[in-house]
mmCIF file of C-alpha atoms in Angstrom:
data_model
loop_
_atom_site.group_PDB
_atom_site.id
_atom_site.type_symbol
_atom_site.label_atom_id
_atom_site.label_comp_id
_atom_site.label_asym_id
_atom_site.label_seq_id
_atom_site.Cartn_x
_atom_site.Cartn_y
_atom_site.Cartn_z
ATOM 1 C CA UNK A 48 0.000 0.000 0.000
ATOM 2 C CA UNK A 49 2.952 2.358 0.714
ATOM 3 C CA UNK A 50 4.658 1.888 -2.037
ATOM 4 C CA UNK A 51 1.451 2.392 -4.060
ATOM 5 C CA UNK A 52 0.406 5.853 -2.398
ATOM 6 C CA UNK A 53 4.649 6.932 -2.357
ATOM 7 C CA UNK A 54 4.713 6.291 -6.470
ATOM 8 C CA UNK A 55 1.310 8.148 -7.076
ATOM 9 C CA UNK A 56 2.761 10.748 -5.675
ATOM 10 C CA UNK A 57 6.430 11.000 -7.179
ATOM 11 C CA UNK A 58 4.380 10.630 -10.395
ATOM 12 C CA UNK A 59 2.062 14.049 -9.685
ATOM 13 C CA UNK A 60 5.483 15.618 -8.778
ATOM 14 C CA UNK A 61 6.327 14.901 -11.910
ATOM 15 C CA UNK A 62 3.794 17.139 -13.742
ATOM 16 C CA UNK A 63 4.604 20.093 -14.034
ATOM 17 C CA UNK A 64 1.728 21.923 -14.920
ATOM 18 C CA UNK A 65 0.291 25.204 -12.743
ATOM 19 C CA UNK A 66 -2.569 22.982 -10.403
ATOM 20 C CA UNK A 67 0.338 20.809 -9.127
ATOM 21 C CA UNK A 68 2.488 24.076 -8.490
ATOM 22 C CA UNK A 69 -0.529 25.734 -6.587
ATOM 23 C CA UNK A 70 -0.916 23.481 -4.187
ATOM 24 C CA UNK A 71 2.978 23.038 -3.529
ATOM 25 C CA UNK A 72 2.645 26.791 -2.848
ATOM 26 C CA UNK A 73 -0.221 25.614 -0.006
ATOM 27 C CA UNK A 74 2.136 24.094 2.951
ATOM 28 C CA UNK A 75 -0.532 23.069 4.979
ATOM 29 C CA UNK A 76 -2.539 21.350 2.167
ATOM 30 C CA UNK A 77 0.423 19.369 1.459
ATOM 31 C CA UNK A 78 1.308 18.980 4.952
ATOM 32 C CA UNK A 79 -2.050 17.531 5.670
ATOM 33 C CA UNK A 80 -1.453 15.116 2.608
ATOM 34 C CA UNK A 81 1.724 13.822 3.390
ATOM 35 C CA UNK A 82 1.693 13.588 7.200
ATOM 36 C CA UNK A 83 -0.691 10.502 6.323
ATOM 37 C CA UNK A 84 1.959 8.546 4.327
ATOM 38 C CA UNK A 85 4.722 5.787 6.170
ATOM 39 C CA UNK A 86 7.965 7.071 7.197
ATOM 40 C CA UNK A 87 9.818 4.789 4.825
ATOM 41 C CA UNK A 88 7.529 6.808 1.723
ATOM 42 C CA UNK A 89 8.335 10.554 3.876
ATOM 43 C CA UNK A 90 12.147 9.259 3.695
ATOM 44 C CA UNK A 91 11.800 8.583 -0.035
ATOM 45 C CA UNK A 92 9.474 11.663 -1.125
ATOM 46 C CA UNK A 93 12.295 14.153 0.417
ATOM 47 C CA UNK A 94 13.871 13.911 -3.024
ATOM 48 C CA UNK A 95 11.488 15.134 -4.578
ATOM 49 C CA UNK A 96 11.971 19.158 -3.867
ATOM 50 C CA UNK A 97 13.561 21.153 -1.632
ATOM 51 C CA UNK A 98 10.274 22.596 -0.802
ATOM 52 C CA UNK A 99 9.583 18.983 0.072
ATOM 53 C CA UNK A 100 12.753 18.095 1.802
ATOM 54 C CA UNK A 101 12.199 21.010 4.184
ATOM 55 C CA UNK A 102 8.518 20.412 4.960
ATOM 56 C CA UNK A 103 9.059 17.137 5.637
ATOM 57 C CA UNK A 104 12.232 17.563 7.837
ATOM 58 C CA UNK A 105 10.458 20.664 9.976
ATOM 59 C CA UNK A 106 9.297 20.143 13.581
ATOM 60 C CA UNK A 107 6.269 21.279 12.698
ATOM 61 C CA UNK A 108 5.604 18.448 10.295
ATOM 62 C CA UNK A 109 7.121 15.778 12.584
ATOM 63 C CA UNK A 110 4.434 16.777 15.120
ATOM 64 C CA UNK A 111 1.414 16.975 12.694
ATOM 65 C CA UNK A 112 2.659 13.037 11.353
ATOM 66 C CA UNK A 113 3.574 12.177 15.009
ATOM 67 C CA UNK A 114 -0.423 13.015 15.673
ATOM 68 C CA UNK A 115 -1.778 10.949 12.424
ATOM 69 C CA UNK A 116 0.304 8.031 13.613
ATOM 70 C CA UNK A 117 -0.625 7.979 17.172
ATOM 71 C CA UNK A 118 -4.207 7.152 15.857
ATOM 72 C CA UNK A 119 -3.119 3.922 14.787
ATOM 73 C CA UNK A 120 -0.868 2.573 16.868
ATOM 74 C CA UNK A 121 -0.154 -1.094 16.481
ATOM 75 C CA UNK A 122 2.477 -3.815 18.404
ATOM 76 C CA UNK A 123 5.906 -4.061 18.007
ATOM 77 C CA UNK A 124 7.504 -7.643 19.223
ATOM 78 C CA UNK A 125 11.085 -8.490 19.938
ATOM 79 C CA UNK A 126 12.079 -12.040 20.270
ATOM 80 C CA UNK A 127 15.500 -11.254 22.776
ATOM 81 C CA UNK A 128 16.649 -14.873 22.564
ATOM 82 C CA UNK A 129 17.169 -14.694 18.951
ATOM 83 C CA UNK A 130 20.574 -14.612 17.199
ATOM 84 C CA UNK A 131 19.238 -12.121 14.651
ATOM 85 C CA UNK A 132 17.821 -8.866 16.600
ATOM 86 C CA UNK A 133 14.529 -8.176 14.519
ATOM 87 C CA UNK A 134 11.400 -6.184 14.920
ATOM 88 C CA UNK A 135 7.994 -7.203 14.213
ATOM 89 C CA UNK A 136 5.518 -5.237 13.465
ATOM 90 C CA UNK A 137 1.733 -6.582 14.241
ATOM 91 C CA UNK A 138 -1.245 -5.275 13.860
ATOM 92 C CA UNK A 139 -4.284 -6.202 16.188
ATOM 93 C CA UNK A 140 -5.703 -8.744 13.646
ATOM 94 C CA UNK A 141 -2.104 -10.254 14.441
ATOM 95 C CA UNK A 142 -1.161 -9.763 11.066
ATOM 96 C CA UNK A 143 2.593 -9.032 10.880
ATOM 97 C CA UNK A 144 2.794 -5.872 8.784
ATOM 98 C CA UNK A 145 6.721 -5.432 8.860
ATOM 99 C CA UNK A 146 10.195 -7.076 10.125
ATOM 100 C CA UNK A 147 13.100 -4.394 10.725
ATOM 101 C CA UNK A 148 16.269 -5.972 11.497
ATOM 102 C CA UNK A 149 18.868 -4.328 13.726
ATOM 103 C CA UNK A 150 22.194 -4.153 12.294
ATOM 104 C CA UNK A 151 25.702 -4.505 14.156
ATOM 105 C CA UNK A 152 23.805 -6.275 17.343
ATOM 106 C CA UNK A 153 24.576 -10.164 15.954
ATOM 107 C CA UNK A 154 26.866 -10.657 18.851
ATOM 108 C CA UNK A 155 24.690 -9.385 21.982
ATOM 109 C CA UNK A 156 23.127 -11.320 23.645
ATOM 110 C CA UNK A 157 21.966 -9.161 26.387
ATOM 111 C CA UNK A 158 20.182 -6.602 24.048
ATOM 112 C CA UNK A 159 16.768 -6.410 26.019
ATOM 113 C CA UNK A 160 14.215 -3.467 24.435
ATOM 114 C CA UNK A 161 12.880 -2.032 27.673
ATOM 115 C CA UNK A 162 10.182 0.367 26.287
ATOM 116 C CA UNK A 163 8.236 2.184 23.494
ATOM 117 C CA UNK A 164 6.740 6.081 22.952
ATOM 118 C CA UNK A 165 6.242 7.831 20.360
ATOM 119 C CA UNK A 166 8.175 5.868 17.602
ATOM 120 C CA UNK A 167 11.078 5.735 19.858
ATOM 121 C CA UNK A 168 12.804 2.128 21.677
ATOM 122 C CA UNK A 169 14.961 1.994 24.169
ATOM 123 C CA UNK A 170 17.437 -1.117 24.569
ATOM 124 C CA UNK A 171 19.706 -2.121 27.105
ATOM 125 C CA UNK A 172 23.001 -4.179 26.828
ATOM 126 C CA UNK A 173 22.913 -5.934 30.591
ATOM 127 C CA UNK A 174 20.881 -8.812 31.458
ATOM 128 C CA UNK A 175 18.686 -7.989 33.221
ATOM 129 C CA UNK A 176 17.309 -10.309 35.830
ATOM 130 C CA UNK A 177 13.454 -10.631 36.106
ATOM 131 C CA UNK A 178 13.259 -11.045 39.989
ATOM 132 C CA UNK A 179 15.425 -9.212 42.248
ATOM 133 C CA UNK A 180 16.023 -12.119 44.580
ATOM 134 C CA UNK A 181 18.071 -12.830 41.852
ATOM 135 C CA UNK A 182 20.344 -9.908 41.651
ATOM 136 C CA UNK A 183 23.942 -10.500 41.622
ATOM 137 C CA UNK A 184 26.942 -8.645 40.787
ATOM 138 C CA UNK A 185 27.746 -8.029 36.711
ATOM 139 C CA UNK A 186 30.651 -7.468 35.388
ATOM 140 C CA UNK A 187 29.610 -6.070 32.307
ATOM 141 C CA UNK A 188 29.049 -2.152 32.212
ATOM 142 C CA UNK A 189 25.032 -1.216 31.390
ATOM 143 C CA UNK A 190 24.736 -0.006 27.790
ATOM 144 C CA UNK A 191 21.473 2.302 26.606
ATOM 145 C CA UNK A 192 20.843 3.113 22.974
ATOM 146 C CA UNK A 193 18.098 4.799 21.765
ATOM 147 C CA UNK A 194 16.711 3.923 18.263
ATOM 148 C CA UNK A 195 13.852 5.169 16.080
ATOM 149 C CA UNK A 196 13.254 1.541 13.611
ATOM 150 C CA UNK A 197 11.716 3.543 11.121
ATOM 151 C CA UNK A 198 14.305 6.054 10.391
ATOM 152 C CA UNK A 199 16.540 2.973 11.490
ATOM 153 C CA UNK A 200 18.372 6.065 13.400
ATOM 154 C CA UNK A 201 20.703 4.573 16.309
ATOM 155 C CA UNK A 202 21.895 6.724 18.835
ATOM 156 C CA UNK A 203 24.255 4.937 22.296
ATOM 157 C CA UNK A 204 24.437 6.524 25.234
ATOM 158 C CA UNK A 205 27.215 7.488 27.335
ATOM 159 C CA UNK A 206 27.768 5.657 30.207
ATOM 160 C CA UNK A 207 26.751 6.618 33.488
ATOM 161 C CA UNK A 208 28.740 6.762 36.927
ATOM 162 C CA UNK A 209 30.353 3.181 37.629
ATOM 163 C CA UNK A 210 28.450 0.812 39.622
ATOM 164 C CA UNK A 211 28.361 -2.325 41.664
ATOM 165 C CA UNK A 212 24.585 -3.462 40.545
ATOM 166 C CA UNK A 213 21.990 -2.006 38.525
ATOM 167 C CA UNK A 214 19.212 -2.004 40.226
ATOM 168 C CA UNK A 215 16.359 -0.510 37.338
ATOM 169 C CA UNK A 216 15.706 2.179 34.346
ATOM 170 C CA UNK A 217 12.996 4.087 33.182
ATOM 171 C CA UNK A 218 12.526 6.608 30.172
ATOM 172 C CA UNK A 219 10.430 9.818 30.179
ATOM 173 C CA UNK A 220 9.674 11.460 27.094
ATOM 174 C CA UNK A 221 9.009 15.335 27.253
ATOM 175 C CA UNK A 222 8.926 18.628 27.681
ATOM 176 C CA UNK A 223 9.143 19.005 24.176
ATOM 177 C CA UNK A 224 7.901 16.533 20.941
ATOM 178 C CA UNK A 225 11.667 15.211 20.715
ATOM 179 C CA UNK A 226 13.260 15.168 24.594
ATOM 180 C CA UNK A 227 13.415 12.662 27.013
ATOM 181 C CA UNK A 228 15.544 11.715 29.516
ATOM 182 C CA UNK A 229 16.502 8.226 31.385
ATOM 183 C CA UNK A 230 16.157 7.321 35.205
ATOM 184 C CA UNK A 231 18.852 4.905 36.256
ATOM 185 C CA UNK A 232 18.724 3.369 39.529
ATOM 186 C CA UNK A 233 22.264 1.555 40.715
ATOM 187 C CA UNK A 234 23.940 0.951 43.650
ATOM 188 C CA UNK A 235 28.179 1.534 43.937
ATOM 189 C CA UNK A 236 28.480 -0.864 46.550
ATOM 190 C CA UNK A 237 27.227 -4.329 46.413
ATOM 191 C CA UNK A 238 25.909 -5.761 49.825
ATOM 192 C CA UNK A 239 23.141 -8.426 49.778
ATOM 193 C CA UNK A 240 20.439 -8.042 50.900
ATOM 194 C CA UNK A 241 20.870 -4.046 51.395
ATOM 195 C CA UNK A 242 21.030 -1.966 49.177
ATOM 196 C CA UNK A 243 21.855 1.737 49.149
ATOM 197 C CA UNK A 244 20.158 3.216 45.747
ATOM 198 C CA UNK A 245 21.094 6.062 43.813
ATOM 199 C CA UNK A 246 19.541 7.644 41.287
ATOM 200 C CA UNK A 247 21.410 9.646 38.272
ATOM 201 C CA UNK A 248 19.321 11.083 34.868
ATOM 202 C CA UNK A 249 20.368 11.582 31.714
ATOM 203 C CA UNK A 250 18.958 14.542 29.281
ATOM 204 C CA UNK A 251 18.532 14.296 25.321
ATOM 205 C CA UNK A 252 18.566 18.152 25.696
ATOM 206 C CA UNK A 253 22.136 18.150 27.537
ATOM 207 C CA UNK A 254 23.712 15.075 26.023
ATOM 208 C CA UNK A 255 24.675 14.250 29.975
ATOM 209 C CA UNK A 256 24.328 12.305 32.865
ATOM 210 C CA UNK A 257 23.055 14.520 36.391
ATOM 211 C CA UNK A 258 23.077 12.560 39.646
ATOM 212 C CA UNK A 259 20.008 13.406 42.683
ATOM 213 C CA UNK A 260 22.038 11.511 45.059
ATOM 214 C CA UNK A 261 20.374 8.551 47.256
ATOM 215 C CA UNK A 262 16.846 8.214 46.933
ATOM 216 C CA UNK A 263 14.425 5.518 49.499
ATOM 217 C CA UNK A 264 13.034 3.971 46.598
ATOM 218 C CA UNK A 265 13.472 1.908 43.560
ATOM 219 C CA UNK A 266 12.151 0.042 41.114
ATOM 220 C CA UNK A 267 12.008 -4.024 40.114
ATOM 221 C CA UNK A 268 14.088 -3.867 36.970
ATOM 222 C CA UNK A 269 13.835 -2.207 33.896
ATOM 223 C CA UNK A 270 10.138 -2.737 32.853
ATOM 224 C CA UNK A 271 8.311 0.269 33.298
ATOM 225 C CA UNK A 272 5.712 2.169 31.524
ATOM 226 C CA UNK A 273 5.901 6.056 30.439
ATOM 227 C CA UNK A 274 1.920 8.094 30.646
ATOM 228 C CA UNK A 275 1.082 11.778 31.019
ATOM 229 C CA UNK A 276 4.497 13.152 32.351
ATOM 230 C CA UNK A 277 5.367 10.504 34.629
ATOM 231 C CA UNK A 278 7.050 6.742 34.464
ATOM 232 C CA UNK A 279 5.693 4.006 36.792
ATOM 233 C CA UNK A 280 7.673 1.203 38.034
ATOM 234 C CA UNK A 281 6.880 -1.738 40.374
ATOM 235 C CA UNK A 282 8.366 -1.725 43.865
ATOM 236 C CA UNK A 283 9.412 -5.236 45.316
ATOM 237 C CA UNK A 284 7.011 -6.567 48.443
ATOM 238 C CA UNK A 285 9.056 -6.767 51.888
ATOM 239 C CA UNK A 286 7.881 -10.135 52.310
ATOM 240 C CA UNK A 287 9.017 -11.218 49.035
ATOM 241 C CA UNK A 288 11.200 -10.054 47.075
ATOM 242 C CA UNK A 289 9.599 -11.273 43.638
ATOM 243 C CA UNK A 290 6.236 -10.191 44.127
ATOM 244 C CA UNK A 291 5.179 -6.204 43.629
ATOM 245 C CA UNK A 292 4.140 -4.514 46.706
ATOM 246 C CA UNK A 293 3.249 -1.026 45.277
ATOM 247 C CA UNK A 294 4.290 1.820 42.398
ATOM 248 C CA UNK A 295 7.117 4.083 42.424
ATOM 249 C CA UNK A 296 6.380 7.070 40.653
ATOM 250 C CA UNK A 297 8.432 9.978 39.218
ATOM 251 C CA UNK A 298 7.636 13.088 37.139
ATOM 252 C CA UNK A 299 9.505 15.581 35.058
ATOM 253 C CA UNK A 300 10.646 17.904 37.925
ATOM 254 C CA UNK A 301 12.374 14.656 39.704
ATOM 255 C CA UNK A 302 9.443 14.693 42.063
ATOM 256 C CA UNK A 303 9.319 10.575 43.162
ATOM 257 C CA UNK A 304 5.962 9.169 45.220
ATOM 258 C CA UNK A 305 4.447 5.661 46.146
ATOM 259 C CA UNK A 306 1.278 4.437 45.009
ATOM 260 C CA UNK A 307 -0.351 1.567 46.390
ATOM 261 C CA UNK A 308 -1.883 -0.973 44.639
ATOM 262 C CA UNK A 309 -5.303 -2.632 45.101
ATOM 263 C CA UNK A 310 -4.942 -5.433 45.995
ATOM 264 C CA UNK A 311 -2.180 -8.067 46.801
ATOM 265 C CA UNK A 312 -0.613 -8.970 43.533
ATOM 266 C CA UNK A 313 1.638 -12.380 42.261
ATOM 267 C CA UNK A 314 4.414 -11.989 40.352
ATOM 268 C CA UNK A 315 2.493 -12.041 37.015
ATOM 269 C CA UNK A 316 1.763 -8.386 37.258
ATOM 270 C CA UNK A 317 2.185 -5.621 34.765
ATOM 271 C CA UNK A 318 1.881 -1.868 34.225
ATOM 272 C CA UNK A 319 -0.090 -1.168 31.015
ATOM 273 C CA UNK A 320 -2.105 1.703 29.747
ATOM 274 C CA UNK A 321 -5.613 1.178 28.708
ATOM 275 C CA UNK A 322 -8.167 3.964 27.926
ATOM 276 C CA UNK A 323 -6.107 6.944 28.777
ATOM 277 C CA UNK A 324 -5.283 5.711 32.220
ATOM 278 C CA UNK A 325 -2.579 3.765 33.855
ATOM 279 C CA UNK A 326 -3.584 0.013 34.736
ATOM 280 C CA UNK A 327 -2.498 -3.023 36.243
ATOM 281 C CA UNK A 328 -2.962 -6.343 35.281
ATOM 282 C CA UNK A 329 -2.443 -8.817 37.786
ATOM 283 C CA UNK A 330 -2.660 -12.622 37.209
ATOM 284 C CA UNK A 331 -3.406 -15.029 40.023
ATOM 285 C CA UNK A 332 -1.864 -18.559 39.613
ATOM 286 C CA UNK A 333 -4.301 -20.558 42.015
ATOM 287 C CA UNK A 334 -7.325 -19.886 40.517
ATOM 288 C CA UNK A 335 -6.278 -18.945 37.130
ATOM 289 C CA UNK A 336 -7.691 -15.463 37.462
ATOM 290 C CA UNK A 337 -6.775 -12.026 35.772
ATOM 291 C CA UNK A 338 -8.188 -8.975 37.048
ATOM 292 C CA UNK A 339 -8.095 -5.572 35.490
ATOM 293 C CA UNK A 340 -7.738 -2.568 37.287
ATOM 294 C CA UNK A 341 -7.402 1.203 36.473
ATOM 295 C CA UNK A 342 -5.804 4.259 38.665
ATOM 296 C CA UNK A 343 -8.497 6.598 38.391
ATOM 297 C CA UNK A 344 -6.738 9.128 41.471
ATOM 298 C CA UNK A 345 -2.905 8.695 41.478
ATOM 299 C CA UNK A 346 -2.982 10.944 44.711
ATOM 300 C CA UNK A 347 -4.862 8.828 46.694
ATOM 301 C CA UNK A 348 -4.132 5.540 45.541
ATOM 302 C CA UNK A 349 -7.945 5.445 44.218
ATOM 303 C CA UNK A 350 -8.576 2.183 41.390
ATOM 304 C CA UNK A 351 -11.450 1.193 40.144
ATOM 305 C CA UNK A 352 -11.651 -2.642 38.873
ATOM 306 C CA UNK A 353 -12.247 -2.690 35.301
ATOM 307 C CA UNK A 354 -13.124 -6.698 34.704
ATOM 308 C CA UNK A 355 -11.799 -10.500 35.524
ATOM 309 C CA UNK A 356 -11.689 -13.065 33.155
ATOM 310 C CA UNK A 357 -10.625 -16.491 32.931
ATOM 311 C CA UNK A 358 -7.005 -17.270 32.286
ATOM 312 C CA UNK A 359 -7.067 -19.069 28.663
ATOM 313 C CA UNK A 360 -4.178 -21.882 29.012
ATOM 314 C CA UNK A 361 -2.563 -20.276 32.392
ATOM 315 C CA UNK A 362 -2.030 -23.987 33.641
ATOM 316 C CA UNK A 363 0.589 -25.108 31.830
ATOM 317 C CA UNK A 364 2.312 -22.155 30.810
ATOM 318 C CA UNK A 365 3.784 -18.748 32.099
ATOM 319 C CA UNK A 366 2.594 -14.725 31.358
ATOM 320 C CA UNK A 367 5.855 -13.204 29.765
ATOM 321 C CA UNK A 368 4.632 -10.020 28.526
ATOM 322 C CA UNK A 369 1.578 -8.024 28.434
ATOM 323 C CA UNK A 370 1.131 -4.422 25.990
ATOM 324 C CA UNK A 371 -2.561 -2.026 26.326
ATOM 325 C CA UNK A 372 -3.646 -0.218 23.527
ATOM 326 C CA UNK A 373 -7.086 1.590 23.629
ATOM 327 C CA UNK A 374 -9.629 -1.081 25.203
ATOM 328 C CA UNK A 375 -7.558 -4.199 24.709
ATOM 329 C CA UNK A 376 -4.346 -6.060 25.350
ATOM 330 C CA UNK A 377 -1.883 -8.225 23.568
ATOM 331 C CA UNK A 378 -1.203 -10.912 25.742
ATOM 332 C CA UNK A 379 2.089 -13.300 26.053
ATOM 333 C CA UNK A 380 2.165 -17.102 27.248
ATOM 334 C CA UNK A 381 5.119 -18.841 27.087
ATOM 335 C CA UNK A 382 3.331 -20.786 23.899
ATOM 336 C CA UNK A 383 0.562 -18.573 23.046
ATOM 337 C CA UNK A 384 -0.166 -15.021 21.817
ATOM 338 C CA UNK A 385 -3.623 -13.495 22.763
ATOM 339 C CA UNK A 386 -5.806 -10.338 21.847
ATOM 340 C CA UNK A 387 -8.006 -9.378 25.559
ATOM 341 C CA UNK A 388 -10.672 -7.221 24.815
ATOM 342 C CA UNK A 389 -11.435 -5.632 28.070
ATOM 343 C CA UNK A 390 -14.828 -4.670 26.818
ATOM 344 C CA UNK A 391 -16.295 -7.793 25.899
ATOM 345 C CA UNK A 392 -14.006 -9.701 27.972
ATOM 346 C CA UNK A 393 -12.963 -11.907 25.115
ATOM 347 C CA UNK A 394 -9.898 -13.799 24.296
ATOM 348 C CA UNK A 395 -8.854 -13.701 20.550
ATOM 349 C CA UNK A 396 -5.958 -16.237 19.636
ATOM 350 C CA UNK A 397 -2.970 -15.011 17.452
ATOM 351 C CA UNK A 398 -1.337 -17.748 15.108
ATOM 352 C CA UNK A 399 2.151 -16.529 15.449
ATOM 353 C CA UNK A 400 4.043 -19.666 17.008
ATOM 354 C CA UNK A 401 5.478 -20.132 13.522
ATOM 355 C CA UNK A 402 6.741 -16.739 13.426
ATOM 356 C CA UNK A 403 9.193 -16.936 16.790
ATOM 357 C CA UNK A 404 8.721 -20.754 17.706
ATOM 358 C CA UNK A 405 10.378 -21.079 21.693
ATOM 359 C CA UNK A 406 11.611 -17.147 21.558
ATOM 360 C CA UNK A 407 9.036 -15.731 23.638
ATOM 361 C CA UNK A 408 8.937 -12.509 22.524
ATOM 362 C CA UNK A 409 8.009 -9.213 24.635
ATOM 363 C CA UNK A 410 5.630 -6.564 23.590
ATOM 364 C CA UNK A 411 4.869 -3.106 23.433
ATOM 365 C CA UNK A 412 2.505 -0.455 21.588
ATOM 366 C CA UNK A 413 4.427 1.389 18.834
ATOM 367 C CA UNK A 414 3.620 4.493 16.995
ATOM 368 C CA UNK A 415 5.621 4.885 13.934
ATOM 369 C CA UNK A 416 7.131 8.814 13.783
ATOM 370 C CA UNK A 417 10.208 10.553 12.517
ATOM 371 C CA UNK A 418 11.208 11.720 15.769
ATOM 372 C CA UNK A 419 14.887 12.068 16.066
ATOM 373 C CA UNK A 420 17.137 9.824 18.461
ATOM 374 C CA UNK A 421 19.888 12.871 19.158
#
């Protein structure tokens, strides 16, 4: 279809007859008709004209496509285990409309894509460990690249201030269209059990790292979601270790707080976002359970429980990852791929076993944009 729409319109550019020419002098006209095309045609239709190369390369325009994209957001899957770091892009039918491969990363294997927003990934180079009774000392140094996969623009890090464990990461994206910065949580000493955390963060704006010093809090890891201004990670349960025992929360002006969740959770919990709110889904291995719930007051801890439904093939297998978009969820097994439809309370198998056989993949919601990495 892209390639369809991108030729139709290299051939009008062609013309050159007056209609063509007045509506190249109308920049929003032709901003409203291109924002609607791929970034792979945008890349390509840059030839065309200068007045073309500089519409499409303005802010403006990046903002206005950013917009039409975010209104159909689909999944993007990684399968980590894989010798061959690729992308897939699926739609909610399951349909995979696109596989980006990642060049130069053949010989990681601790490449682990932490989150999505706005167009933009963020991988790690550590392995992370998914329980934090399993922390242990690492001697390899934590890498962070940023990458946009459909600009295929790359951009690494620098590193941060040296440390005996890394303890969890988060990325917000804002003030503006193209910033964000990254929360890393490490410790320079390693003493098990305690733990002294520190917190440093590092700016797109400033190119550096900025340390806040020791902070009471921090998070389970690296998985983490990023809504309205402020990224959400798990804190571990006292009693154990594996097991979430409420939020840590932390906003643009490095202000940090503690939610607490509804109810007692296992360790098959996850932070999604589902109808413009931030939600939890928490999966209960006796009784084969999932319950839905959304943080309708952040300041006073207030959810409301959304639905529960029946764990489709929970027995015999494990929840690896979990991804909201609008009023449903793409759901993970360690076999099995799943639409949720939180409406309807529905379960809608995906066929895509073929596609990554015993590589469980995990999942996020991507919007395809042109925002920059740097």
């Amino acid at each position: 279809m892209d390639k369809s729409v991108a030729k139709c319109i290299l051939k009008l550019s062609r013309r050159q007859n007056d209609s063509w020419s007045d509506v190249e002098t109308v920049e929003d006209v032709l901003s409203n008709i291109l924002s609607r095309l791929p970034v792979k045609c945008l890349i390509r239709s840059k030839a065309v004209s200068r007045l073309w190369h500089k519409l499409i390369s303005s802010p403006y325009f990046t903002k206005l496509h950013l917009m039409r994209s975010r209104e159909n957001a689909i999944y993007i899957l990684y399968p980590y285990m894989d010798d061959i770091k690729e992308l897939h892009l699926v739609d909610g039918d399951g349909v995979t409309t696109e596989i980006i491969t990642l060049p130069g990363f053949e010989n990681v294997s601790s490449l682990s894509m932490i989150c999505s927003y706005n167009g933009l990934i963020c991988f790690t180079i550590y392995p992370w460990f998914p329980h934090l009774y399993m922390r242990q000392p690492v001697e390899e140094d934590l890498e962070i690249l940023i990458c946009n996969p459909a600009t295929r623009e790359i951009r690494l890090l620098p590193r941060g201030s040296p440390a005996e464990q890394e303890l969890g990461i988060g990325v917000a994206f804002g003030p503006g269209t193209s910033d964000y910065r990254v929360f890393r949580f490490f410790s320079s000493i390693f003493e098990k059990p305690v733990v002294s955390p520190q917190c440093e963060i590092f700016s797109s704006s400033t190119g550096t790292w900025r340390g806040i010093g020791f902070v009471q809090q921090y998070p389970m890891g690296a998985n983490h979601v990023f809504f309205n201004g402020q990224v959400y990670w798990f804190i571990a349960s006292e009693e154990d270790h594996s097991t979430p025992g409420s939020i840590l929360s932390v906003d643009m002006e490095d202000n940090f707080k503690t939610i607490e969740l509804p109810e007692e959770v296992t360790a098959h919990s996850f932070l999604i976002i589902l109808e413009g709110f931030l939600s939890l889904v928490a999966v209960y291995d006796d009784d084969l359970i999932m319950d839905v719930w959304m943080l309708k007051d952040a300041n006073e801890s207030y959810w409301e429980k959304k639905c529960s439904a029946y764990i489709e093939h929970a027995v015999e297998e494990c929840i690896d990852s979990v991804a909201g978009r609008n009023n449903e969820f793409f759901f993970i097994t360690t076999e099995h791929y799943f639409i949720f439809n939180t409406d309807r309370t529905t379960w809608e198998q995906l066929y895509l076993q073929e596609v990554f056989g015993q590589d469980s993949p995990v999942v996020f919601t991507y919007t395809e944009s042109l925002l920059p990495c740097s």
